[in-house]
């Protein structure tokens, strides 16, 4: 994204100027504002600045520029709370909901369509009276002086602090009038008949078993809103969504990875790394190390890596979040750790998440690294070294739906407490997803046939945490644990969640808690991300896979687990 002065110094400035003219004409023709004399503005009401935001829109696969975008914004930073804005929160759909729907669409051969809303925010009326300065490049007719006039905003123009909320409320009202039912669990998930609608600001996904029903919904939406039908899902929120010949779905972000590699100035001869984090060296605050002084911005790179990890790459979760801890004061050692992530991505830039589902319900792989970052020497300057790390991966139909790697908010006093805290955090995500499917099942959706009710297995490798989760007994060493961590016990009592012991070497949650040796890392990555499925035929997909899958492990194939792990070690 560029400011106006930056865009006008680009070789393609003429395209940006065309985009500016089109933007102004579009707002004017649609009646989003009207020109008024400045002296007609009520006393005490500010005339807010206008700002141009310019960018090139590129195709995800080819990086070809297909559109030059000039967005005219009101300067929301000059708004005053309680005067021209109040509430600002607007919900967006989560990636976990998107992945869940994509998995169901594969399993039950659903149809999917993607839609976009054109100039979405200004389709809603403005929340309160506002005035904006004439934008740069805006010319008045009949020789009128720009300094004597301003724009009275009539519609919910971009840039306001509350613009996203006002648009969301407007769209929600229209969807309810059409007969959609909003999910009580995820407010950006809507149901109508057997069709689900997922909304992320002004981009939506429709999915369901009936292509005719989806088409009817699109036609009805087109009557209420200004929108475009973008056909089958090919890219969504910067992620390349590709349906492979064998029926699986590949989620990749090769061009975001290219940006990461480019930012750290890797050359053609740069050697790659087989893992994203060094298994022999933990990342610490490192106050004695020189500060990060490279040309690239540490925080900017962390932002890109965070988006990459949360969208398609659970294999880098631990490494990225360890680096993110030191964004306020990065040292050379932290920059080196980021470069290692880049070197790992260098060898796997075309890889992502392969959704290759099986008829299998939820599994939750959760682990904790008890005080794994403890640093006795620097504990006085970095108290967080006394905290444990939670790592979990939640799968549905053996496909990763959501995952996390994060420090626990409180210091735990034992391995059991750390593991139990991790279970509690992970199961919150699981319960949310189970509730979404419960809602869908009530509306007649198909779900996995493995269980008569939606069920989750939680895999844990700590005996104390297992016993405490299954048997609510007060013990001297654990009676201090607060009630908020026990929230899932009712689900365990009803049999909706079951807690199972898993050998540490098969604990897939470990990938998000600590740096792993190469063989174990590859084993866990393949079990979750299914890279081998990308090149298999439909027949080969139906046969036992070369590498164990998460569902194979969860079904208790202990001997098969052992032989597969040995095979991975042997190949490595």
Short mmCIF file of N, CA, C and O in Angstrom, two decimals, residues 416-499:
data_model
loop_
_atom_site.label_atom_id
_atom_site.label_comp_id
_atom_site.label_asym_id
_atom_site.label_seq_id
_atom_site.Cartn_x
_atom_site.Cartn_y
_atom_site.Cartn_z
N UNK A 416 2.25 -31.23 35.65
CA UNK A 416 0.82 -31.56 35.58
C UNK A 416 -0.02 -30.30 35.38
O UNK A 416 -0.92 -30.26 34.54
N UNK A 417 0.29 -29.25 36.15
CA UNK A 417 -0.48 -28.01 36.03
C UNK A 417 -0.29 -27.38 34.65
O UNK A 417 -1.25 -26.87 34.05
N UNK A 418 0.92 -27.40 34.14
CA UNK A 418 1.19 -26.83 32.81
C UNK A 418 0.42 -27.59 31.74
O UNK A 418 -0.18 -26.99 30.84
N UNK A 419 0.42 -28.92 31.84
CA UNK A 419 -0.29 -29.74 30.85
C UNK A 419 -1.80 -29.55 30.97
O UNK A 419 -2.51 -29.48 29.95
N UNK A 420 -2.30 -29.44 32.17
CA UNK A 420 -3.73 -29.25 32.37
C UNK A 420 -4.18 -27.88 31.84
O UNK A 420 -5.24 -27.75 31.23
N UNK A 421 -3.34 -26.88 32.06
CA UNK A 421 -3.63 -25.54 31.53
C UNK A 421 -3.69 -25.59 30.01
O UNK A 421 -4.54 -24.95 29.38
N UNK A 422 -2.78 -26.36 29.41
CA UNK A 422 -2.76 -26.50 27.95
C UNK A 422 -4.03 -27.19 27.46
O UNK A 422 -4.62 -26.79 26.45
N UNK A 423 -4.45 -28.25 28.15
CA UNK A 423 -5.68 -28.94 27.77
C UNK A 423 -6.86 -27.98 27.79
O UNK A 423 -7.68 -27.92 26.86
N UNK A 424 -6.95 -27.19 28.86
CA UNK A 424 -8.07 -26.26 29.01
C UNK A 424 -8.11 -25.25 27.86
O UNK A 424 -9.17 -24.97 27.30
N UNK A 425 -6.93 -24.72 27.50
CA UNK A 425 -6.87 -23.74 26.41
C UNK A 425 -7.25 -24.38 25.07
O UNK A 425 -8.00 -23.79 24.27
N UNK A 426 -6.75 -25.59 24.81
CA UNK A 426 -7.03 -26.25 23.54
C UNK A 426 -8.50 -26.63 23.41
O UNK A 426 -9.10 -26.48 22.34
N UNK A 427 -9.07 -27.11 24.49
CA UNK A 427 -10.45 -27.58 24.43
C UNK A 427 -11.43 -26.43 24.22
O UNK A 427 -12.52 -26.62 23.67
N UNK A 428 -11.05 -25.21 24.60
CA UNK A 428 -11.90 -24.06 24.29
C UNK A 428 -12.13 -23.95 22.79
O UNK A 428 -13.23 -23.67 22.33
N UNK A 429 -11.06 -24.15 22.02
CA UNK A 429 -11.18 -24.11 20.56
C UNK A 429 -12.04 -25.28 20.06
O UNK A 429 -12.87 -25.12 19.15
N UNK A 430 -11.83 -26.44 20.64
CA UNK A 430 -12.57 -27.62 20.21
C UNK A 430 -14.06 -27.45 20.46
O UNK A 430 -14.90 -27.73 19.60
N UNK A 431 -14.42 -26.98 21.64
CA UNK A 431 -15.83 -26.81 22.00
C UNK A 431 -16.50 -25.84 21.03
O UNK A 431 -17.64 -26.06 20.58
N UNK A 432 -15.80 -24.77 20.68
CA UNK A 432 -16.33 -23.80 19.72
C UNK A 432 -16.66 -24.48 18.39
O UNK A 432 -17.75 -24.29 17.83
N UNK A 433 -15.75 -25.27 17.88
CA UNK A 433 -15.96 -25.95 16.59
C UNK A 433 -17.05 -27.02 16.70
O UNK A 433 -17.86 -27.20 15.78
N UNK A 434 -17.10 -27.72 17.82
CA UNK A 434 -18.16 -28.72 18.02
C UNK A 434 -19.54 -28.06 18.03
O UNK A 434 -20.51 -28.60 17.48
N UNK A 435 -19.61 -26.87 18.60
CA UNK A 435 -20.89 -26.16 18.65
C UNK A 435 -21.33 -25.70 17.26
O UNK A 435 -22.52 -25.72 16.93
N UNK A 436 -20.36 -25.30 16.42
CA UNK A 436 -20.69 -24.93 15.05
C UNK A 436 -21.30 -26.12 14.32
O UNK A 436 -22.32 -26.01 13.62
N UNK A 437 -20.68 -27.31 14.46
CA UNK A 437 -21.20 -28.49 13.79
C UNK A 437 -22.52 -28.95 14.40
O UNK A 437 -23.37 -29.52 13.70
N UNK A 438 -22.70 -28.74 15.70
CA UNK A 438 -24.00 -29.05 16.33
C UNK A 438 -25.11 -28.22 15.68
O UNK A 438 -26.19 -28.74 15.37
N UNK A 439 -24.84 -26.93 15.49
CA UNK A 439 -25.82 -26.06 14.83
C UNK A 439 -26.12 -26.57 13.42
O UNK A 439 -27.27 -26.65 12.99
N UNK A 440 -25.05 -26.90 12.69
CA UNK A 440 -25.21 -27.35 11.31
C UNK A 440 -25.98 -28.66 11.25
O UNK A 440 -26.83 -28.87 10.37
N UNK A 441 -25.70 -29.57 12.18
CA UNK A 441 -26.39 -30.86 12.19
C UNK A 441 -27.89 -30.68 12.44
O UNK A 441 -28.72 -31.41 11.88
N UNK A 442 -28.24 -29.71 13.26
CA UNK A 442 -29.67 -29.42 13.52
C UNK A 442 -30.38 -28.94 12.25
O UNK A 442 -31.59 -29.07 12.12
N UNK A 443 -29.60 -28.37 11.32
CA UNK A 443 -30.18 -27.87 10.07
C UNK A 443 -30.13 -28.90 8.96
O UNK A 443 -30.46 -28.62 7.81
N UNK A 444 -29.66 -30.13 9.28
CA UNK A 444 -29.67 -31.20 8.30
C UNK A 444 -28.36 -31.42 7.57
O UNK A 444 -28.31 -32.18 6.60
N UNK A 445 -27.28 -30.79 8.04
CA UNK A 445 -25.97 -31.01 7.41
C UNK A 445 -25.51 -32.44 7.63
O UNK A 445 -25.83 -33.08 8.63
N UNK A 446 -24.69 -32.91 6.70
CA UNK A 446 -23.97 -34.16 6.91
C UNK A 446 -22.68 -33.86 7.66
O UNK A 446 -22.02 -32.85 7.42
N UNK A 447 -22.33 -34.75 8.58
CA UNK A 447 -21.04 -34.66 9.26
C UNK A 447 -20.45 -36.06 9.31
O UNK A 447 -21.02 -37.00 8.76
N UNK A 448 -19.30 -36.21 9.94
CA UNK A 448 -18.66 -37.51 9.99
C UNK A 448 -19.58 -38.56 10.60
O UNK A 448 -20.30 -38.29 11.56
N UNK A 449 -19.54 -39.76 10.04
CA UNK A 449 -20.42 -40.83 10.50
C UNK A 449 -19.78 -41.67 11.59
O UNK A 449 -20.34 -42.66 12.04
N UNK A 450 -18.57 -41.28 12.00
CA UNK A 450 -17.85 -42.12 12.95
C UNK A 450 -18.55 -42.20 14.31
O UNK A 450 -18.53 -43.21 14.98
N UNK A 451 -19.18 -41.10 14.74
CA UNK A 451 -19.83 -41.05 16.04
C UNK A 451 -21.28 -40.59 15.87
O UNK A 451 -21.58 -39.77 15.01
N UNK A 452 -22.19 -41.10 16.71
CA UNK A 452 -23.58 -40.65 16.62
C UNK A 452 -23.74 -39.18 17.02
O UNK A 452 -24.66 -38.52 16.59
N UNK A 453 -22.84 -38.69 17.86
CA UNK A 453 -22.83 -37.27 18.20
C UNK A 453 -21.44 -36.73 17.89
O UNK A 453 -20.48 -37.48 17.76
N UNK A 454 -21.35 -35.42 17.75
CA UNK A 454 -20.05 -34.81 17.49
C UNK A 454 -19.19 -34.99 18.73
O UNK A 454 -19.58 -34.63 19.84
N UNK A 455 -18.03 -35.53 18.54
CA UNK A 455 -17.22 -36.01 19.64
C UNK A 455 -15.78 -35.59 19.40
O UNK A 455 -15.35 -35.38 18.28
N UNK A 456 -15.04 -35.43 20.46
CA UNK A 456 -13.63 -35.08 20.32
C UNK A 456 -12.78 -35.96 21.23
O UNK A 456 -13.15 -36.23 22.38
N UNK A 457 -11.66 -36.44 20.69
CA UNK A 457 -10.65 -37.12 21.49
C UNK A 457 -9.52 -36.14 21.74
O UNK A 457 -9.03 -35.49 20.82
N UNK A 458 -9.14 -35.99 22.99
CA UNK A 458 -8.00 -35.13 23.33
C UNK A 458 -6.85 -36.02 23.72
O UNK A 458 -6.99 -36.89 24.59
N UNK A 459 -5.69 -35.83 23.09
CA UNK A 459 -4.54 -36.68 23.34
C UNK A 459 -3.52 -35.93 24.19
O UNK A 459 -3.10 -34.83 23.85
N UNK A 460 -3.15 -36.54 25.29
CA UNK A 460 -2.26 -35.93 26.26
C UNK A 460 -1.23 -36.97 26.70
O UNK A 460 -1.52 -38.17 26.75
N UNK A 461 0.00 -36.53 26.98
CA UNK A 461 1.03 -37.48 27.35
C UNK A 461 1.50 -37.34 28.80
O UNK A 461 2.54 -37.86 29.18
N UNK A 462 0.73 -36.60 29.63
CA UNK A 462 1.08 -36.44 31.03
C UNK A 462 0.03 -37.14 31.90
O UNK A 462 -1.16 -36.80 31.83
N UNK A 463 0.47 -38.10 32.70
CA UNK A 463 -0.47 -38.92 33.48
C UNK A 463 -1.25 -38.09 34.49
O UNK A 463 -2.44 -38.30 34.69
N UNK A 464 -0.59 -37.12 35.14
CA UNK A 464 -1.28 -36.30 36.13
C UNK A 464 -2.38 -35.47 35.52
O UNK A 464 -3.49 -35.37 36.06
N UNK A 465 -2.09 -34.85 34.37
CA UNK A 465 -3.11 -34.04 33.70
C UNK A 465 -4.26 -34.89 33.21
O UNK A 465 -5.43 -34.48 33.27
N UNK A 466 -3.95 -36.11 32.73
CA UNK A 466 -5.00 -37.03 32.29
C UNK A 466 -5.95 -37.36 33.42
O UNK A 466 -7.17 -37.32 33.28
N UNK A 467 -5.39 -37.71 34.58
CA UNK A 467 -6.22 -38.11 35.72
C UNK A 467 -7.05 -36.94 36.21
O UNK A 467 -8.24 -37.09 36.53
N UNK A 468 -6.46 -35.76 36.26
CA UNK A 468 -7.19 -34.60 36.76
C UNK A 468 -8.33 -34.21 35.81
O UNK A 468 -9.38 -33.75 36.24
N UNK A 469 -8.12 -34.40 34.50
CA UNK A 469 -9.16 -34.07 33.52
C UNK A 469 -10.32 -35.04 33.59
O UNK A 469 -11.47 -34.67 33.37
N UNK A 470 -10.02 -36.31 33.89
CA UNK A 470 -11.06 -37.34 33.90
C UNK A 470 -11.74 -37.49 35.26
O UNK A 470 -12.91 -37.85 35.33
N UNK A 471 -10.98 -37.25 36.34
CA UNK A 471 -11.49 -37.46 37.70
C UNK A 471 -11.37 -36.17 38.49
O UNK A 471 -10.27 -35.81 38.92
N UNK A 472 -12.44 -35.44 38.69
CA UNK A 472 -12.37 -34.15 39.39
C UNK A 472 -12.14 -34.30 40.89
O UNK A 472 -13.01 -34.03 41.72
N UNK A 473 -10.96 -34.74 41.24
CA UNK A 473 -10.61 -34.96 42.64
C UNK A 473 -9.71 -33.83 43.12
O UNK A 473 -8.82 -33.39 42.40
N UNK A 474 -9.95 -33.35 44.35
CA UNK A 474 -9.11 -32.30 44.91
C UNK A 474 -7.84 -32.93 45.46
O UNK A 474 -7.88 -33.86 46.26
N UNK A 475 -6.71 -32.42 45.06
CA UNK A 475 -5.42 -32.94 45.50
C UNK A 475 -4.61 -31.80 46.11
O UNK A 475 -4.72 -30.65 45.65
N UNK A 476 -3.77 -32.07 47.10
CA UNK A 476 -3.00 -30.99 47.74
C UNK A 476 -2.18 -30.17 46.75
O UNK A 476 -2.07 -28.96 46.88
N UNK A 477 -1.62 -30.82 45.72
CA UNK A 477 -0.72 -30.11 44.80
C UNK A 477 -1.47 -29.41 43.65
O UNK A 477 -0.86 -28.67 42.89
N UNK A 478 -2.78 -29.68 43.54
CA UNK A 478 -3.52 -29.09 42.41
C UNK A 478 -4.78 -28.36 42.84
O UNK A 478 -5.49 -27.82 41.98
N UNK A 479 -5.09 -28.32 44.14
CA UNK A 479 -6.35 -27.70 44.55
C UNK A 479 -6.35 -26.18 44.37
O UNK A 479 -7.41 -25.56 44.40
N UNK A 480 -5.17 -25.59 44.13
CA UNK A 480 -5.10 -24.15 43.91
C UNK A 480 -5.50 -23.76 42.49
O UNK A 480 -5.71 -22.57 42.21
N UNK A 481 -5.61 -24.73 41.59
CA UNK A 481 -5.90 -24.42 40.19
C UNK A 481 -7.31 -23.84 40.09
O UNK A 481 -8.27 -24.41 40.59
N UNK A 482 -7.42 -22.71 39.41
CA UNK A 482 -8.68 -21.97 39.42
C UNK A 482 -9.77 -22.65 38.59
O UNK A 482 -9.49 -23.44 37.69
N UNK A 483 -11.00 -22.30 38.89
CA UNK A 483 -12.17 -22.94 38.29
C UNK A 483 -12.21 -22.74 36.78
O UNK A 483 -12.70 -23.59 36.04
N UNK A 484 -11.69 -21.62 36.28
CA UNK A 484 -11.78 -21.34 34.84
C UNK A 484 -11.07 -22.40 34.01
O UNK A 484 -11.39 -22.58 32.83
N UNK A 485 -10.12 -23.13 34.58
CA UNK A 485 -9.44 -24.18 33.84
C UNK A 485 -10.25 -25.47 33.80
O UNK A 485 -9.94 -26.37 33.03
N UNK A 486 -11.27 -25.57 34.64
CA UNK A 486 -12.06 -26.82 34.72
C UNK A 486 -13.30 -26.77 33.83
O UNK A 486 -14.16 -27.64 33.94
N UNK A 487 -13.41 -25.79 32.96
CA UNK A 487 -14.66 -25.55 32.23
C UNK A 487 -15.10 -26.73 31.38
O UNK A 487 -16.28 -26.90 31.10
N UNK A 488 -14.18 -27.59 30.94
CA UNK A 488 -14.52 -28.65 29.99
C UNK A 488 -14.93 -29.95 30.67
O UNK A 488 -15.29 -30.92 29.99
N UNK A 489 -14.90 -30.01 32.01
CA UNK A 489 -15.17 -31.27 32.70
C UNK A 489 -16.57 -31.79 32.43
O UNK A 489 -16.80 -33.00 32.38
N UNK A 490 -17.54 -30.87 32.24
CA UNK A 490 -18.91 -31.31 31.95
C UNK A 490 -18.98 -32.03 30.62
O UNK A 490 -19.73 -33.00 30.46
N UNK A 491 -18.19 -31.58 29.64
CA UNK A 491 -18.13 -32.26 28.34
C UNK A 491 -17.53 -33.65 28.49
O UNK A 491 -17.94 -34.59 27.82
N UNK A 492 -16.55 -33.78 29.38
CA UNK A 492 -15.95 -35.09 29.64
C UNK A 492 -16.96 -36.00 30.31
O UNK A 492 -17.12 -37.17 29.95
N UNK A 493 -17.71 -35.46 31.28
CA UNK A 493 -18.70 -36.27 32.00
C UNK A 493 -19.79 -36.79 31.07
O UNK A 493 -20.24 -37.93 31.20
N UNK A 494 -20.19 -35.95 30.08
CA UNK A 494 -21.24 -36.36 29.15
C UNK A 494 -20.72 -37.24 28.02
O UNK A 494 -21.50 -37.73 27.21
N UNK A 495 -19.42 -37.41 27.95
CA UNK A 495 -18.85 -38.26 26.91
C UNK A 495 -18.65 -37.55 25.58
O UNK A 495 -18.33 -38.20 24.57
N UNK A 496 -18.84 -36.22 25.55
CA UNK A 496 -18.63 -35.48 24.31
C UNK A 496 -17.15 -35.25 24.04
O UNK A 496 -16.73 -35.04 22.91
N UNK A 497 -16.37 -35.24 25.11
CA UNK A 497 -14.91 -35.15 25.00
C UNK A 497 -14.31 -36.28 25.81
O UNK A 497 -14.72 -36.53 26.95
N UNK A 498 -13.38 -36.99 25.22
CA UNK A 498 -12.69 -38.05 25.95
C UNK A 498 -11.19 -37.75 25.95
O UNK A 498 -10.65 -37.22 24.98
N UNK A 499 -10.53 -38.06 27.05
CA UNK A 499 -9.11 -37.77 27.22
C UNK A 499 -8.34 -39.07 27.11
O UNK A 499 -8.67 -40.06 27.78
#
